[in-house]
Structure formats: structure tokens, C-alpha cells
PDB file of C-alpha atoms in Angstrom:
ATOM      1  CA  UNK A 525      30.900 116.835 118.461  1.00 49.00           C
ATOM      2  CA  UNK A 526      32.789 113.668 119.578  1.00 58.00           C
ATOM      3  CA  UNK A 527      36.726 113.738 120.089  1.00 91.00           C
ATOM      4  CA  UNK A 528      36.890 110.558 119.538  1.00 96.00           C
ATOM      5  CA  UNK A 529      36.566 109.879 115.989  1.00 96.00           C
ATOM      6  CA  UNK A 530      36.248 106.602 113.548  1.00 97.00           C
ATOM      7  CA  UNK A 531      35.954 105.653 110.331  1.00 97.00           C
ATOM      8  CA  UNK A 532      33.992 104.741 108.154  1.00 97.00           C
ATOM      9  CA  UNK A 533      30.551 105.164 110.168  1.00 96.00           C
ATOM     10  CA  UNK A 534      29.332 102.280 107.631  1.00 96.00           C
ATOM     11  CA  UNK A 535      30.654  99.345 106.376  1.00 96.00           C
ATOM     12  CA  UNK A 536      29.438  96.805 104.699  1.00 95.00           C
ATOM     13  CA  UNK A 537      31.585  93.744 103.855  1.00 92.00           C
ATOM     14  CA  UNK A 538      31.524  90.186 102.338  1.00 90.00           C
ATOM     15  CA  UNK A 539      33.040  87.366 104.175  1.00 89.00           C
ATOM     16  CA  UNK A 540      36.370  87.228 102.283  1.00 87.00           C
ATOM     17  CA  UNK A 541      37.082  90.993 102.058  1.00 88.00           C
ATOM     18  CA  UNK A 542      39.680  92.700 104.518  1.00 94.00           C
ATOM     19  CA  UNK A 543      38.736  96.037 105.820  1.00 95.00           C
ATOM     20  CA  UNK A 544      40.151  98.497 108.147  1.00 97.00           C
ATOM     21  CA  UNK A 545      38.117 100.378 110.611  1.00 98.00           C
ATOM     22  CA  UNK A 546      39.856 103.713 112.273  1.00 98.00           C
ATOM     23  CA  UNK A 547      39.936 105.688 115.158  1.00 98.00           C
ATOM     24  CA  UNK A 548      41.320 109.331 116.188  1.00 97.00           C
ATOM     25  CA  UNK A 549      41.832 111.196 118.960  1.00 96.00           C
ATOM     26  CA  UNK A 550      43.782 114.098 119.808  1.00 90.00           C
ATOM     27  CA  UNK A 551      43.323 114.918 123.471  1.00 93.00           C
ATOM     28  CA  UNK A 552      46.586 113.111 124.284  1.00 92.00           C
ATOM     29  CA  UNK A 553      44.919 110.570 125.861  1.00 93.00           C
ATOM     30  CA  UNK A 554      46.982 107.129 126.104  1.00 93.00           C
ATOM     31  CA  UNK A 555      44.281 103.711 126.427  1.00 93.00           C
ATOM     32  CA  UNK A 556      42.464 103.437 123.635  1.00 95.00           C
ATOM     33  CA  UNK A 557      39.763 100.635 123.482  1.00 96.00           C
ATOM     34  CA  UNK A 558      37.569  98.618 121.038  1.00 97.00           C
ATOM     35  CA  UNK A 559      34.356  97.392 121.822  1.00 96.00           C
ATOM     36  CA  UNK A 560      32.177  95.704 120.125  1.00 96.00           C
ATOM     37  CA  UNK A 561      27.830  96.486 120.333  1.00 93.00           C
ATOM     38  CA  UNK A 562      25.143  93.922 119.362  1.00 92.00           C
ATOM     39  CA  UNK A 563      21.387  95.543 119.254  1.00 87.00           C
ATOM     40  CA  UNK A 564      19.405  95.978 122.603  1.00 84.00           C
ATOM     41  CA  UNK A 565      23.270  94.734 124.400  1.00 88.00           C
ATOM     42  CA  UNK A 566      25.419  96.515 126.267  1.00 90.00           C
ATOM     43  CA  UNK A 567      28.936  97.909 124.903  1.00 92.00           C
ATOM     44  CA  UNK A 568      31.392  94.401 125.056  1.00 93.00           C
ATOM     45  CA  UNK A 569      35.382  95.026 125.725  1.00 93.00           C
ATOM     46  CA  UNK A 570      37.929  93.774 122.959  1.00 96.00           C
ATOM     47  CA  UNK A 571      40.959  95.228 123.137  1.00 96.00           C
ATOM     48  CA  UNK A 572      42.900  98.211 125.084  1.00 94.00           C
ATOM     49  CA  UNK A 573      46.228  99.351 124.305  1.00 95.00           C
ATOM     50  CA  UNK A 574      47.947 101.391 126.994  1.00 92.00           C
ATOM     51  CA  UNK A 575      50.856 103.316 125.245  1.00 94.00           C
ATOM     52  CA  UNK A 576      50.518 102.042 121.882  1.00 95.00           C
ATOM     53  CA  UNK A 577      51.160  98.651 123.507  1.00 94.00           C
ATOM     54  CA  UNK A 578      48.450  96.055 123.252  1.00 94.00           C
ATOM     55  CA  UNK A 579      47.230  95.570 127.593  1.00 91.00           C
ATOM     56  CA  UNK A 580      43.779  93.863 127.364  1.00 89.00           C
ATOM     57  CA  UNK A 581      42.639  90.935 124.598  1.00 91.00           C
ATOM     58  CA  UNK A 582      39.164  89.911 126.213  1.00 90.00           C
ATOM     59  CA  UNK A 583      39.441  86.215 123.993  1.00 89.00           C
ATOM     60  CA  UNK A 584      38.682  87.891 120.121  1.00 94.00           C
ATOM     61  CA  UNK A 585      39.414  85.614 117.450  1.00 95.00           C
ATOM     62  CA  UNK A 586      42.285  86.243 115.323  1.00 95.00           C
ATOM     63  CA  UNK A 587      39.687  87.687 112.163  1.00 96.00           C
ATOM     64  CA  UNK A 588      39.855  90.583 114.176  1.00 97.00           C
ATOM     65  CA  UNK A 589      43.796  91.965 114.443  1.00 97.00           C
ATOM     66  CA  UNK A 590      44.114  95.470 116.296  1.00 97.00           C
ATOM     67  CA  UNK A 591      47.109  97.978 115.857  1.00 97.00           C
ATOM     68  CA  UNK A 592      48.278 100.794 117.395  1.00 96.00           C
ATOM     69  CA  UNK A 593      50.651 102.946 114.874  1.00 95.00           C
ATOM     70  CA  UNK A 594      50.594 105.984 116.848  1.00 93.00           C
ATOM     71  CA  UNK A 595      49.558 107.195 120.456  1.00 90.00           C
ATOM     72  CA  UNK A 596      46.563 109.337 118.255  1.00 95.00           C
ATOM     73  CA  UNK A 597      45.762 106.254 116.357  1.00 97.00           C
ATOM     74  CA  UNK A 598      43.686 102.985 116.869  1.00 98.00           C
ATOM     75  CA  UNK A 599      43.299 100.547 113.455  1.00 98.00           C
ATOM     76  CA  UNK A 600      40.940  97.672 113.799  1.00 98.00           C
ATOM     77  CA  UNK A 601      41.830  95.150 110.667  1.00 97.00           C
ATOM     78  CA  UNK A 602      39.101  92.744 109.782  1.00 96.00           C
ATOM     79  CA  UNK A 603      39.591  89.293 107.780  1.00 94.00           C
ATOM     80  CA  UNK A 604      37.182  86.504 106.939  1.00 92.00           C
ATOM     81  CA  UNK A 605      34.278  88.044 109.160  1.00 93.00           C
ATOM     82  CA  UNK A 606      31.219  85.683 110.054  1.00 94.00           C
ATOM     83  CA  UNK A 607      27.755  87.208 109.279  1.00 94.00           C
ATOM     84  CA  UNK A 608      27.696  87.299 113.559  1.00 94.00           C
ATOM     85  CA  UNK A 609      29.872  90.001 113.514  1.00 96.00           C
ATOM     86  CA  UNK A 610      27.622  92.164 112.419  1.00 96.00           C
ATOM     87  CA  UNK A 611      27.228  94.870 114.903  1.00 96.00           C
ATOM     88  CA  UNK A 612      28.205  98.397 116.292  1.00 95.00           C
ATOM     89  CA  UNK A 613      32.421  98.759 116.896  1.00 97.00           C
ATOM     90  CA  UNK A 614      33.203 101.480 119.014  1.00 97.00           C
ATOM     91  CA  UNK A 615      35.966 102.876 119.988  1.00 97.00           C
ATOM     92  CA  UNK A 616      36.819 104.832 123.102  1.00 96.00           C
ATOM     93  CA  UNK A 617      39.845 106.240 124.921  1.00 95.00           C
ATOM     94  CA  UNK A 618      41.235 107.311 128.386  1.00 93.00           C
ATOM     95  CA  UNK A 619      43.863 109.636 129.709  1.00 91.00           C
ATOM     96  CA  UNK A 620      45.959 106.174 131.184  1.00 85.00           C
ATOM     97  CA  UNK A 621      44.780 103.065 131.586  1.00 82.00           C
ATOM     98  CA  UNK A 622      45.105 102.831 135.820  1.00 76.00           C
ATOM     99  CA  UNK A 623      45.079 105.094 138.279  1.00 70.00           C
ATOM    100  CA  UNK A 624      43.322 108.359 138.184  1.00 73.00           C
ATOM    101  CA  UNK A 625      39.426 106.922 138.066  1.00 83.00           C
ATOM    102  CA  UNK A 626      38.504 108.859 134.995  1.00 87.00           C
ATOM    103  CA  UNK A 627      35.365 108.001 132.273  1.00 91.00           C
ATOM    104  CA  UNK A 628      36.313 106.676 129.027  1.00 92.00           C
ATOM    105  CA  UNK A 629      34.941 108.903 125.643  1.00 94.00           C
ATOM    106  CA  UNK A 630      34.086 107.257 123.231  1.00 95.00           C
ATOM    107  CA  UNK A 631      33.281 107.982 119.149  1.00 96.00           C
ATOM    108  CA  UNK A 632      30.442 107.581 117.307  1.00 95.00           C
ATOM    109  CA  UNK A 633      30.959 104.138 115.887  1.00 96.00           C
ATOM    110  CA  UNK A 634      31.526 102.137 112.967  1.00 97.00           C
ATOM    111  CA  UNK A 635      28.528 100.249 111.615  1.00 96.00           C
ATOM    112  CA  UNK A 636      29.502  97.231 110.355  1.00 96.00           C
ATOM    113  CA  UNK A 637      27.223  94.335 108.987  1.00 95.00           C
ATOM    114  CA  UNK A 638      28.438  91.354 106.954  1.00 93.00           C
ATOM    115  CA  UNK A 639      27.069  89.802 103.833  1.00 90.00           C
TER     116      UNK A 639
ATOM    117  CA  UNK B 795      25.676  86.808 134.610  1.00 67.00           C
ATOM    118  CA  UNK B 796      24.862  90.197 134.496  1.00 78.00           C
ATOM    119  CA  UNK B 797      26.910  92.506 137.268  1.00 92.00           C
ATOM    120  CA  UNK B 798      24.711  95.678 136.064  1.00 96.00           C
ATOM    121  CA  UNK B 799      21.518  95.856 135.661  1.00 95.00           C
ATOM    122  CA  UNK B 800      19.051  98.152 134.288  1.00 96.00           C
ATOM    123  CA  UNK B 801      15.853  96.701 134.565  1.00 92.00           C
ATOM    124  CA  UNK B 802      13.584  99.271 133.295  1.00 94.00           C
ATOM    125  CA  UNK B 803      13.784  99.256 129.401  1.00 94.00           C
ATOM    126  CA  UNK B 804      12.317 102.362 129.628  1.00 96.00           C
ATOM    127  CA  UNK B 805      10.979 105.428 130.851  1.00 97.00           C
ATOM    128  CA  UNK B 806       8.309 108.180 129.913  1.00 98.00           C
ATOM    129  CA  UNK B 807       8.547 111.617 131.779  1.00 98.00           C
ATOM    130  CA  UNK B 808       6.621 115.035 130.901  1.00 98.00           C
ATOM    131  CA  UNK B 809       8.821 117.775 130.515  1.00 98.00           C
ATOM    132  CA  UNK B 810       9.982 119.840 133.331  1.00 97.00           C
ATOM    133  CA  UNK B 811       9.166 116.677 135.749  1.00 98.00           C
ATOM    134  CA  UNK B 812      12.249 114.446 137.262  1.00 98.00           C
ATOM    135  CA  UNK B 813      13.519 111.564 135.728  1.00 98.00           C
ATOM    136  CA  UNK B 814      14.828 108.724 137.842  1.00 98.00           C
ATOM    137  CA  UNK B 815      16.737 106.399 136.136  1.00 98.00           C
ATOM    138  CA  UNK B 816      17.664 103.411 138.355  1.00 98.00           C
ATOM    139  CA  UNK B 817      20.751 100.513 138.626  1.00 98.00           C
ATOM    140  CA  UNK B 818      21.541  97.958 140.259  1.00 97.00           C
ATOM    141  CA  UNK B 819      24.846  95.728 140.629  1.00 97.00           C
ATOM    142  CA  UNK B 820      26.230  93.318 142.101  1.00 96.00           C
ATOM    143  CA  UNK B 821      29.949  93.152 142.206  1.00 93.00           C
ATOM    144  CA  UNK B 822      30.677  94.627 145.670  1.00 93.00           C
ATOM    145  CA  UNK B 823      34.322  95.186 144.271  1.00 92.00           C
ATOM    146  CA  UNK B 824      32.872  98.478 142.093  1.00 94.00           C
ATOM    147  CA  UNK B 825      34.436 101.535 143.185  1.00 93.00           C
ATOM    148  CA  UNK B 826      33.347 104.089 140.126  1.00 95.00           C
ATOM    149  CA  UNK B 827      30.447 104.430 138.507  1.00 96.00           C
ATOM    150  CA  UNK B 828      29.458 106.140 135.613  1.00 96.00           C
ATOM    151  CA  UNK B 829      26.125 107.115 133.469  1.00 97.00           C
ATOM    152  CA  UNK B 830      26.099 107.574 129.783  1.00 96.00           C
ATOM    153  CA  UNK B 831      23.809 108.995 127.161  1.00 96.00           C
ATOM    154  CA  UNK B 832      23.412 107.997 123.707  1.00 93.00           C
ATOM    155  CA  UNK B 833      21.615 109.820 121.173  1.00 92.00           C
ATOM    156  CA  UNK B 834      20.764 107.027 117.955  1.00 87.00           C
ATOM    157  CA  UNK B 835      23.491 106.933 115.283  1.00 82.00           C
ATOM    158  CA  UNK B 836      26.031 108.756 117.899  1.00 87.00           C
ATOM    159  CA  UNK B 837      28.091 106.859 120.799  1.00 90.00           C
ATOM    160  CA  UNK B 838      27.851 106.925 124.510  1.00 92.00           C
ATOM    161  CA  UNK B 839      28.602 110.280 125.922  1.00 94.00           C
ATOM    162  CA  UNK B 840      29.314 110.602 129.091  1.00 94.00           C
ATOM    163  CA  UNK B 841      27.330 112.373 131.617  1.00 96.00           C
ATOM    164  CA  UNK B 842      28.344 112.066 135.645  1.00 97.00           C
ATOM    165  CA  UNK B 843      30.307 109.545 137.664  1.00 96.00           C
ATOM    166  CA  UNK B 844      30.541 109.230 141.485  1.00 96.00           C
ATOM    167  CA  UNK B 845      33.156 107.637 143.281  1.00 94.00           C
ATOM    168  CA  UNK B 846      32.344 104.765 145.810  1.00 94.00           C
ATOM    169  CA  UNK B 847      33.336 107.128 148.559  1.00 94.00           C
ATOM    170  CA  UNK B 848      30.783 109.406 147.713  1.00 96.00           C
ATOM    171  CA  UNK B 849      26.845 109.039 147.959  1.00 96.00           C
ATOM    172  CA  UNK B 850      25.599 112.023 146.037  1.00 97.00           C
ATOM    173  CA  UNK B 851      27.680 114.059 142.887  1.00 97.00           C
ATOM    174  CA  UNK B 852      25.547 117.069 141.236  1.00 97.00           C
ATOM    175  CA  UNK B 853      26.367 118.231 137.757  1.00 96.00           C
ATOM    176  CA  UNK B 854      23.641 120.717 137.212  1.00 97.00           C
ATOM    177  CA  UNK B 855      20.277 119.369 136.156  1.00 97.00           C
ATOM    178  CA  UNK B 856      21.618 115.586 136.789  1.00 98.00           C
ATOM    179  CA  UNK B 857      22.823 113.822 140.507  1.00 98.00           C
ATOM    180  CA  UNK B 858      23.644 110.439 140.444  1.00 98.00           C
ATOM    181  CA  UNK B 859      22.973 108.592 144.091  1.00 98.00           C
ATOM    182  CA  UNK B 860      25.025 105.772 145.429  1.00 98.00           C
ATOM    183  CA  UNK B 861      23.844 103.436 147.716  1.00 97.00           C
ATOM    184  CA  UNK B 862      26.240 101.251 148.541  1.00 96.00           C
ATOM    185  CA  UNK B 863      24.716  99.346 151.336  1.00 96.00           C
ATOM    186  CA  UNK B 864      21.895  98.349 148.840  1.00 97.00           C
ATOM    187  CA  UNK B 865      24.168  98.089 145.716  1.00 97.00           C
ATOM    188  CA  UNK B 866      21.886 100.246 143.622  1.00 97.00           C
ATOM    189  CA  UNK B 867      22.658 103.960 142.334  1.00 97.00           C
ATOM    190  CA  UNK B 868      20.518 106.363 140.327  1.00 98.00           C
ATOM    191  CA  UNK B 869      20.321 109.368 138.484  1.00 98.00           C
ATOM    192  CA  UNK B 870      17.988 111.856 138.713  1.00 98.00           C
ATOM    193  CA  UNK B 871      17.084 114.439 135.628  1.00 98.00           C
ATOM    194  CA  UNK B 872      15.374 118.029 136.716  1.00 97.00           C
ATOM    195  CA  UNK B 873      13.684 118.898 135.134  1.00 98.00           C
ATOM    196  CA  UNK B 874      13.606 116.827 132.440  1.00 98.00           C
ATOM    197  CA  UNK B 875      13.887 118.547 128.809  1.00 97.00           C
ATOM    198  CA  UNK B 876      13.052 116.722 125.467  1.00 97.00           C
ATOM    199  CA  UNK B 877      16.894 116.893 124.679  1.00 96.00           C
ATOM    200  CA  UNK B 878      17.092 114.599 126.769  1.00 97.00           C
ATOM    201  CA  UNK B 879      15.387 111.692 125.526  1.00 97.00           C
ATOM    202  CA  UNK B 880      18.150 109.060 124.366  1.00 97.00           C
ATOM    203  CA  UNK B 881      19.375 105.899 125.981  1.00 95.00           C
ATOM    204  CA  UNK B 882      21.220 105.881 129.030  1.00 97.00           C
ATOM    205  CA  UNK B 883      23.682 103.070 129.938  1.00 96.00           C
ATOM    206  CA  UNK B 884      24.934 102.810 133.547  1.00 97.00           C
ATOM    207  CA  UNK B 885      28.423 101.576 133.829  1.00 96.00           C
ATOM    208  CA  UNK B 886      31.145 100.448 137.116  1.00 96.00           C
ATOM    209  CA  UNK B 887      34.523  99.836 137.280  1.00 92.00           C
ATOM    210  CA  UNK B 888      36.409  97.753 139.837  1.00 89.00           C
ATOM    211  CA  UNK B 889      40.677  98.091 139.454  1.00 81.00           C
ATOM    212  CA  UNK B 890      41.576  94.632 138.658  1.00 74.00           C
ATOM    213  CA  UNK B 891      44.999  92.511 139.659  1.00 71.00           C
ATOM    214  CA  UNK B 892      46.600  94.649 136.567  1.00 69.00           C
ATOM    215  CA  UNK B 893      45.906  97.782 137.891  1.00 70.00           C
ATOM    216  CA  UNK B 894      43.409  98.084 135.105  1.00 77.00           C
ATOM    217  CA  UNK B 895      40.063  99.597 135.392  1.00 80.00           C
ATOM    218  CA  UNK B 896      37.638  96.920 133.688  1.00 84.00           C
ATOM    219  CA  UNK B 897      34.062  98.835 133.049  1.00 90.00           C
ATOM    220  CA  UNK B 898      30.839  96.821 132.798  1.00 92.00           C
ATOM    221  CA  UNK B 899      27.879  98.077 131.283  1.00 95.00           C
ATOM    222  CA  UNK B 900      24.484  97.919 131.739  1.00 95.00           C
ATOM    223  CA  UNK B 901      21.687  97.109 129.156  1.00 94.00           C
ATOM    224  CA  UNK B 902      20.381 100.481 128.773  1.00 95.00           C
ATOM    225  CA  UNK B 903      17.061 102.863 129.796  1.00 97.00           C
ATOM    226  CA  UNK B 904      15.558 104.416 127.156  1.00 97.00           C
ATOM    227  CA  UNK B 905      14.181 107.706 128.265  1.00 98.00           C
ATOM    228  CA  UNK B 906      11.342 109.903 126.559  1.00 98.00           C
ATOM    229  CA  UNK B 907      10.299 113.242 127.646  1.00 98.00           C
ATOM    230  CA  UNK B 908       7.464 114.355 126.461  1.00 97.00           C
ATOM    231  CA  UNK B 909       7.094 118.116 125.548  1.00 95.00           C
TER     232      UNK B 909
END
């Protein structure tokens, strides 16, 4: 069982619709992270939010707008998506974003492929 | 340009023999480094890390190796169990001007063990 967990594990989405993916975790942690995981590709960094504050944009186009409500919860909201897009989004999360050198755990992913 | 690599797609082992998964990278400015396992439909879990300060960290049936001379670390399985068959992504971290710890994966080793 994952601690880390997001929502929905499947999506499927045309290229006007706005969607929501979510993530969960209760282990107090405070970095959360989105990455984003094309077939046969390593795990690519988005965003990270240290302390519900938004640390890390690797260079994501707008269509894709994080938020951090909570220090539990990490929203991932999704506009006018290009068939490209299509891919694994996980999410992961860390006691603190420095320091400490500690492994990030992540959920089980969101499936998401665009029509 | 790829700072981890796994250049072994994959890997076939009989069960109850060692499994040697290999990396290589090439940032010298990696100081953690971390394996994951993922099981299909499931995210990365993660398994064992070893500091750059370290050669050698045993958890159980897994050790992961650092050579740091040669920029190349390992992890070794025994003895392998058919649980074990998944895909295993090595992964380093190097503390940036931030003070954020940016991980880099690698591609992936599939590993079967056969029963």
C-alpha cells in the first residue's frame, strides 16, 4: 500500500475539458512533487512545493496549473491538453525539501491520455 | 544528455541466484543515490540509497555499491525471488544553489526471475 495517494488512477480527457488530478499524503511530509512519465522514459520533474509554497517550476506550460490547498494536499489542474500529454503523472513527496538526504515516495499514478 | 544511465534494458535471473543491476552517471556533483522498484500499474517504491560517503549500504537481501572513482553503483539481489521481478530505476541527487535536492532518473532495468 502506497502513502502517497492520487486520483483518479485513469483519466481520459478531450482537448477542451478541464480536469483535476489529486494527491494525498498524511505522513506530514512537507515537498510534494509532480512528475510527469512518458513510456520506456524515466520519471520527468514539474513542480515541487515546499510548505504549500510553489519552490521548483522545471519550464511547464501554463495548461498545466498546480496548487497546494493544504500541507496534505497536491491538485494538478489541467486545461486545453495536447494529445502529447498523454502519459503517466505522478506524484511524490518528502519530509522537507533540503537538508536531511532522504528518498522521495511516491503514489501510484494518474493515467492520463488525451483524445 | 543523459546523467544516469541504465544501459541494460533488462535482466533474466533464476531464482535463488544474484541479481546485479548496474548504473552509471556522470555528474560528479551526485552525493545520494537511490534505487527504486516498480511493479506495472503501481509507482516507484523505494528500495535502498547510499550516501556518497559510503561505498556499500545492506538492507537485507539487497546492497547497493558505490564506486565513486568509476562513477558507477549497483545493486545486488540475493537471492533473487520472483517477487521481485519489476522495473528498477536508479536515481542521484546533487543539492543545487537552492539548497534543493534535484533527483535524476535513470531509464529503467527490467528484471525477471525465473522460478
Amino acid at each position: 500500500d502506497t502513502e502517497v495517494t492520487q486520483t483518479p488512477k485513469h483519466l481520459v480527457m478531450g482537448m477542451t475539458n478541464k480536469k483535476s488530478l489529486k494527491c494525498e499524503q498524511h505522513m506530514g511530509h512537507r515537498a510534494m512533487y509532480w512528475y510527469k512519465q512518458k513510456a520506456k522514459k524515466p520519471p520527468e520533474l514539474m513542480f515541487v512545493y515546499s510548505y504549500e509554497k510553489l519552490s521548483i517550476n522545471e519550464s511547464v506550460p501554463s495548461r498545466f496549473s498546480p496548487e497546494c490547498p493544504n500541507s496534505s494536499l497536491l491538485n494538478l489542474h489541467l486545461h486545453a491538453l495536447q494529445p502529447e500529454d498523454s502519459a503517466l503523472y505522478l506524484c511524490a513527496s518528502k519530509k522537507q525539501l533540503g537538508g536531511e538526504r532522504q528518498p522521495q515516495h511516491f503514489g501510484d499514478g494518474t493515467r492520463l491520455s488525451i483524445l | 544528455d543523459q546523467q544516469v544511465k541504465q544501459n541494460s534494458p533488462s535482466l533474466s535471473v533464476q531464482e535463488g541466484r544474484i541479481s546485479i543491476l548496474n548504473c552509471d552517471y556522470t555528474n560528479s556533483m551526485f552525493d545520494y543515490f537511490l534505487w527504486y522498484k516498480k511493479y506495472p500499474a503501481e509507482g516507484p517504491t523505494f528500495l535502498i540509497s547510499i550516501s556518497s560517503i559510503k561505498d556499500k549500504n545492506e538492507d537485507g537481501r539487497f546492497t547497493v555499491f558505490l564506486n565513486k572513482s568509476a562513477k558507477h553503483l549497483s545493486l545486488h539481489i540475493v537471492p533473487s525471488q520472483p517477487g521481485d521481478s519489476a522495473v528498477y530505476f536508479c536515481a542521484a541527487s546533487a543539492q543545487n544553489s537552492g539548497g534543493y535536492q534535484k533527483v535524476t532518473f535513470g531509464i529503467g532495468t527490467k528484471l525477471q526471475v525465473i522460478p
